[in-house]
Amino acid sequence: MIANPIPWPGGARCAVAMTWDMDADSAFNWYNKDTADTLVAAQSWTRYDPLIAIPRLVEQFARRELRLTFFVPGWVIEKYPAQIDLLATHGHEIGLHGYLHERSNEIGEDDELYWFGRGLDAYKRHLGKGPRGWRAPSFAFSKHSLRVLLDTGIEYDSSLMGDDIPYALREAGGNRSLLEFPTDWTLDDFPHYAHNRDLGYRMPISAPLRAMEVFRSEFDAAWEFGGLWISVWHPALSGRLARFKAALELLDYMRDKGGVWFARLDQICDHVQQLIAAGRWTPRVETLPIYDSPLPEFSRTG
Amino acid sequence: MIANPIPWPGGARCAVAMTWDMDADSAFNWYNKDTADTLVAAQSWTRYDPLIAIPRLVEQFARRELRLTFFVPGWVIEKYPAQIDLLATHGHEIGLHGYLHERSNEIGEDDELYWFGRGLDAYKRHLGKGPRGWRAPSFAFSKHSLRVLLDTGIEYDSSLMGDDIPYALREAGGNRSLLEFPTDWTLDDFPHYAHNRDLGYRMPISAPLRAMEVFRSEFDAAWEFGGLWISVWHPALSGRLARFKAALELLDYMRDKGGVWFARLDQICDHVQQLIAAGRWTPRVETLPIYDSPLPEFSRTG
Amino acid sequence: MIANPIPWPGGARCAVAMTWDMDADSAFNWYNKDTADTLVAAQSWTRYDPLIAIPRLVEQFARRELRLTFFVPGWVIEKYPAQIDLLATHGHEIGLHGYLHERSNEIGEDDELYWFGRGLDAYKRHLGKGPRGWRAPSFAFSKHSLRVLLDTGIEYDSSLMGDDIPYALREAGGNRSLLEFPTDWTLDDFPHYAHNRDLGYRMPISAPLRAMEVFRSEFDAAWEFGGLWISVWHPALSGRLARFKAALELLDYMRDKGGVWFARLDQICDHVQQLIAAGRWTPRVETLPIYDSPLPEFSRTG
Amino acid sequence: MIANPIPWPGGARCAVAMTWDMDADSAFNWYNKDTADTLVAAQSWTRYDPLIAIPRLVEQFARRELRLTFFVPGWVIEKYPAQIDLLATHGHEIGLHGYLHERSNEIGEDDELYWFGRGLDAYKRHLGKGPRGWRAPSFAFSKHSLRVLLDTGIEYDSSLMGDDIPYALREAGGNRSLLEFPTDWTLDDFPHYAHNRDLGYRMPISAPLRAMEVFRSEFDAAWEFGGLWISVWHPALSGRLARFKAALELLDYMRDKGGVWFARLDQICDHVQQLIAAGRWTPRVETLPIYDSPLPEFSRTG
């Protein structure tokens, strides 16, 4: 089922990276620039993330000796430094996730650079070094993003959805590349749990056991076929009591099934880099940009 | 799982406040100011609340000796006084819920004050005293709302979503505060049951047993970890026969599980105030406003 | 649970009126006036109703000796007369459902009268007499509709949602009234089955067994408490093979449960009229209009 | 249940054509003409189809000795020729699916002809002959499409939804016709699996086992009543690991149930043409256009 199977450490059948996007109130502000200051319920809903969920997650993962990857916008690092320290001292990886959860593919190149730079500065200022990994806020990876990441020395991205296992993103016309650890909307928790007028979601809310049917089916398939399972969960959603309880039960299920490599993305990055260096495995390469411009076919001269 | 656990009376494991927002035809009028007079099916759908559901709820809760909190807009108090009396004489608490279900964070401060005042007047005129509790219609708590509530002597709010247990909202630069009894969209019945063109909901409708999976999972987690379960149900939705039957079965489930403190929010308010006064428990404090203005970061000078 | 219980014939516990809105391609044309002629897939999807589903329904209901109520727009009567004859000769009731599935509460009074008149003419021309019952297309009963219906001698309406059992609609300032047989969005099949760009539905599609959980829970509640179960199903949706199979199984379930009065709405009308005439039961009365105009409160002088 | 039952080969109870629309990144470009070049996550999400899913499908169907029908836009043929060859050499049928997944009923007749011609050229250039079958992208079959298809010698269409078994589309005022193999939105995988901002889908995502409840219920009904089951699946959705695993399990279920004719649409076309030629079965005929123009009734002179 997987054309180019990757060997996981210790003969594990699959890799599980339960990653979290700690957006706090950044995304909500980005989407409601002019009114966010008066949307107090949404403020409280999004601040549940750093104030309530993050300490909970840290405590529970410590009990299970799990170290995970959290993607955090620079503005959130500045605003909630204690939570970042808590994550870091417990061995969790902090990946960069923009500055104010900007949607890079909806702003111009200059603006993308501006916000990226601000996010990077905030990260370095607080953590003392740059991040190894990046996830574009809202998955809004633009046609400029790869170059920006490469210029900064970012080693991996986890914003795209083009495979079931790691692959490489290469810059067209150059030799530079980085690793892509793909996910899919299916493993995001918004489609299952989000109902919030202020965030533009007016959808049914799934029970945790129904959402877990989705996440578990993805895990079972990864386990059977050798894939990489990367959740994109949000503390404001999946960190709430009933859902987090179900998430812990899913972790138990995974652990009991056996043969699972639980890893941070930087550990997966190390592993894949070593495989490549040792010539033991070669990633599929996707060269960006896919298109140089909007399709010329639409002008009917293409 | 809960960082600052609160002792519930009698050693109860959790508190359950099945609260109802008795909107009747107020919200529907607010959202359809110019056409509501000719949307007769929506009128009937929303008036099911006071005319059919409220007597039903009162009767059934009386049989179970349950006294609950109902949030009611002032206009609804004026329009359906008999139902308000019915609720009050059966020991239910009436909280204030605006005047015409206005969305306070979409109108200016003056308008917020105007409608709040009208709601408060209607409440006092009919009930002889002011309310102890408030829920902002549509959860649309604005940056001015806390001050408005404090000026009025409201003791608690139940519009925000920032915790699993009570916390306090303090006015910045002052000493005044009130209690917050938080809920979440997950415990609202609209995401599960609402499909109504005139109210802008075009979503699938869940079977009662599926919606109850959600509400019950929240209860089970509150029970396990010591939380506060506050439903935000609407008589026009959850007061219909099949759903209310399922709601009663959920109540039975809760009661059978044991260790549950069923309470009105004013009773929870008393309990929490006493805990604080006795120094037995200190709430987490959220100081409002969170932001003074739209984020200055967007001007790129912040 | 029902405040004003109605005695059903033969001591039945509840009444079941499986009604169908045979819209065919009328509603689709109404919503896409300028483009419907080129939306061929939607044409085929909506014409499945008269061409495929109606003969199927007639055959299967004949086998079960069930006679039901079908609401049909006048334009559909003109366009598919053979299907109307098929329904009529098998004992099904034909209720009127507008002319072109017009939304009466979105057009002015003159337009409402125009389309109503055209629908009535089409009905009388084909069926030789006027209809006893009416359902407003899209439940879009306007503030003028009651007068229009009363002027025409319509005996019952089934467009509103204000109760679980029959009630009466009385004209303000007069003595004229007719019976209302209410339903609810929950018993409509669109929220469960509709996904069609051309009709503006972009929602998940439920499996028949999941939709039946909803319809059956409503039935079980009606059965337990003495209600009136009125489905609002569409042959283009619920007449498809898998769904209709599930609908027939639901009918079997109802029949096996016992104590169910399966009836057409005209039979229910007869029954209720006789109860009233005999003084055995008095319906709750809703006087229309509920409001004379948009609420004066919005002008702040009200 | 089926008025005009069709004899399937070898006495099979039903026919199953698991068809796939291999859109790759064409539809996404059509819907985002000006921005698609910078929506890199959506690029990766849609390119999963040709790069990952197509080889997987080919391999798995070969193991099961299944040969299926894939509808492919001309632009996708040009862009991913190796995948087209892979499909063709494994015995899969390639049907035409436009050029750039254009919505023919939203563009004028000239544009429809332009894009159709380009699609046809791309098809012929790569495959050496024209296609026997067509599915309109997005089911957007226009009032001009039948003539376009007949002029080209297309033998069957599979874009409409007007029956449970094959039928014929005849040109008004002429003798020309082709076969229609209908499907329904219910058998499309978008309503069940699509959540993607860039494609305009903001809906819950079903677990594979829940989506399969829908697809299987349609199969069970087709099996019971003699229907034709045609899935409209997309490799970018249903070709992902967990969903494809469930799809293979559905195939096993179908095979184990017995009496199923698994076929490509061209084989069904052969079969139906032979039935007709032999006088063994006559299809229902739908004559197009259904309407010559927008309904004249709207001008109130009709």
Short mmCIF file of N, CA and C in Angstrom, two decimals, chain B residues 118-173:
data_model
loop_
_atom_site.label_atom_id
_atom_site.label_comp_id
_atom_site.label_asym_id
_atom_site.label_seq_id
_atom_site.Cartn_x
_atom_site.Cartn_y
_atom_site.Cartn_z
N ARG B 118 -33.02 47.91 29.52
CA ARG B 118 -34.40 47.51 29.28
C ARG B 118 -34.67 46.10 29.79
N GLY B 119 -33.68 45.23 29.60
CA GLY B 119 -33.84 43.87 30.11
C GLY B 119 -33.94 43.86 31.62
N LEU B 120 -33.07 44.64 32.24
CA LEU B 120 -33.06 44.69 33.70
C LEU B 120 -34.38 45.25 34.23
N ASP B 121 -34.86 46.30 33.59
CA ASP B 121 -36.15 46.87 34.01
C ASP B 121 -37.27 45.84 33.91
N ALA B 122 -37.31 45.15 32.80
CA ALA B 122 -38.36 44.16 32.62
C ALA B 122 -38.28 43.09 33.70
N TYR B 123 -37.06 42.70 34.01
CA TYR B 123 -36.84 41.68 35.04
C TYR B 123 -37.34 42.17 36.40
N LYS B 124 -36.87 43.34 36.77
CA LYS B 124 -37.24 43.87 38.09
C LYS B 124 -38.74 44.11 38.19
N ARG B 125 -39.30 44.65 37.12
CA ARG B 125 -40.72 44.97 37.14
C ARG B 125 -41.54 43.70 37.41
N HIS B 126 -41.14 42.62 36.79
CA HIS B 126 -41.93 41.40 36.94
C HIS B 126 -41.54 40.61 38.19
N LEU B 127 -40.28 40.57 38.48
CA LEU B 127 -39.83 39.68 39.56
C LEU B 127 -39.54 40.41 40.87
N GLY B 128 -39.61 41.72 40.83
CA GLY B 128 -39.55 42.47 42.08
C GLY B 128 -38.16 42.73 42.62
N LYS B 129 -37.19 42.16 41.97
CA LYS B 129 -35.80 42.42 42.38
C LYS B 129 -34.91 42.10 41.18
N GLY B 130 -33.67 42.43 41.29
CA GLY B 130 -32.76 42.18 40.18
C GLY B 130 -32.26 40.75 40.16
N PRO B 131 -31.68 40.35 39.05
CA PRO B 131 -31.16 38.99 38.93
C PRO B 131 -29.80 38.84 39.61
N ARG B 132 -29.50 37.65 40.04
CA ARG B 132 -28.15 37.38 40.55
C ARG B 132 -27.22 36.97 39.41
N GLY B 133 -27.80 36.38 38.35
CA GLY B 133 -26.93 35.84 37.30
C GLY B 133 -27.30 36.32 35.91
N TRP B 134 -26.36 36.20 35.02
CA TRP B 134 -26.46 36.70 33.64
C TRP B 134 -25.82 35.72 32.69
N ARG B 135 -26.47 35.53 31.56
CA ARG B 135 -25.78 34.90 30.43
C ARG B 135 -25.99 35.80 29.23
N ALA B 136 -24.90 36.19 28.58
CA ALA B 136 -25.01 37.05 27.40
C ALA B 136 -25.69 36.29 26.28
N PRO B 137 -26.72 36.86 25.66
CA PRO B 137 -27.34 36.21 24.51
C PRO B 137 -26.28 35.87 23.46
N SER B 138 -26.38 34.69 22.89
CA SER B 138 -25.40 34.21 21.91
C SER B 138 -23.98 34.18 22.45
N PHE B 139 -23.81 34.14 23.75
CA PHE B 139 -22.47 34.20 24.36
C PHE B 139 -21.74 35.49 23.95
N ALA B 140 -22.47 36.52 23.51
CA ALA B 140 -21.82 37.70 22.93
C ALA B 140 -21.46 38.72 24.01
N PHE B 141 -20.72 38.28 24.97
CA PHE B 141 -20.18 39.10 26.05
C PHE B 141 -19.17 40.08 25.45
N SER B 142 -19.38 41.37 25.65
CA SER B 142 -18.51 42.37 25.03
C SER B 142 -17.44 42.85 26.01
N LYS B 143 -16.57 43.70 25.51
CA LYS B 143 -15.53 44.26 26.38
C LYS B 143 -16.11 45.19 27.44
N HIS B 144 -17.35 45.63 27.25
CA HIS B 144 -17.99 46.49 28.24
C HIS B 144 -18.84 45.70 29.24
N SER B 145 -19.08 44.46 28.94
CA SER B 145 -20.11 43.73 29.70
C SER B 145 -19.76 43.59 31.18
N LEU B 146 -18.51 43.29 31.48
CA LEU B 146 -18.17 43.06 32.88
C LEU B 146 -18.51 44.28 33.73
N ARG B 147 -18.14 45.45 33.22
CA ARG B 147 -18.43 46.66 33.97
C ARG B 147 -19.94 46.85 34.15
N VAL B 148 -20.67 46.62 33.09
CA VAL B 148 -22.13 46.74 33.17
C VAL B 148 -22.68 45.81 34.24
N LEU B 149 -22.19 44.59 34.26
CA LEU B 149 -22.70 43.62 35.24
C LEU B 149 -22.32 44.03 36.66
N LEU B 150 -21.07 44.47 36.82
CA LEU B 150 -20.62 44.86 38.16
C LEU B 150 -21.40 46.08 38.66
N ASP B 151 -21.63 47.01 37.75
CA ASP B 151 -22.39 48.21 38.15
C ASP B 151 -23.80 47.84 38.63
N THR B 152 -24.30 46.75 38.11
CA THR B 152 -25.67 46.35 38.44
C THR B 152 -25.74 45.45 39.66
N GLY B 153 -24.60 44.95 40.08
CA GLY B 153 -24.62 44.04 41.22
C GLY B 153 -24.87 42.59 40.86
N ILE B 154 -24.74 42.28 39.58
CA ILE B 154 -24.85 40.87 39.17
C ILE B 154 -23.71 40.10 39.85
N GLU B 155 -24.04 38.93 40.39
CA GLU B 155 -23.04 38.18 41.15
C GLU B 155 -22.28 37.15 40.33
N TYR B 156 -22.92 36.67 39.28
CA TYR B 156 -22.21 35.68 38.45
C TYR B 156 -22.62 35.82 36.99
N ASP B 157 -21.70 35.39 36.15
CA ASP B 157 -21.94 35.31 34.71
C ASP B 157 -21.77 33.86 34.28
N SER B 158 -22.52 33.47 33.22
CA SER B 158 -22.32 32.13 32.67
C SER B 158 -22.34 32.19 31.16
N SER B 159 -21.40 32.97 30.62
CA SER B 159 -21.32 33.18 29.16
C SER B 159 -19.97 32.76 28.58
N LEU B 160 -19.01 32.52 29.43
CA LEU B 160 -17.65 32.30 28.93
C LEU B 160 -17.29 30.82 28.96
N MET B 161 -16.09 30.52 28.47
CA MET B 161 -15.73 29.13 28.19
C MET B 161 -14.30 28.83 28.59
N GLY B 162 -13.82 29.55 29.61
CA GLY B 162 -12.40 29.52 29.87
C GLY B 162 -11.91 28.52 30.90
N ASP B 163 -12.80 27.66 31.41
CA ASP B 163 -12.32 26.72 32.42
C ASP B 163 -13.35 25.59 32.56
N ASP B 164 -13.02 24.62 33.40
CA ASP B 164 -13.94 23.50 33.66
C ASP B 164 -14.66 23.67 34.98
N ILE B 165 -14.26 24.65 35.73
CA ILE B 165 -14.82 24.91 37.05
C ILE B 165 -15.01 26.42 37.18
N PRO B 166 -15.68 26.87 38.24
CA PRO B 166 -15.86 28.31 38.41
C PRO B 166 -14.53 29.05 38.45
N TYR B 167 -14.57 30.29 37.97
CA TYR B 167 -13.42 31.16 38.16
C TYR B 167 -13.96 32.58 38.35
N ALA B 168 -13.06 33.52 38.52
CA ALA B 168 -13.50 34.88 38.79
C ALA B 168 -13.11 35.81 37.65
N LEU B 169 -13.98 36.79 37.38
CA LEU B 169 -13.68 37.84 36.42
C LEU B 169 -13.46 39.13 37.19
N ARG B 170 -12.27 39.68 37.08
CA ARG B 170 -11.97 40.90 37.81
C ARG B 170 -11.80 42.05 36.82
N GLU B 171 -12.28 43.18 37.22
CA GLU B 171 -12.16 44.39 36.42
C GLU B 171 -10.74 44.91 36.53
N ALA B 172 -10.10 45.17 35.43
CA ALA B 172 -8.74 45.72 35.46
C ALA B 172 -8.75 47.06 36.17
N GLY B 173 -7.73 47.28 36.97
CA GLY B 173 -7.61 48.56 37.64
C GLY B 173 -8.59 48.76 38.76
#
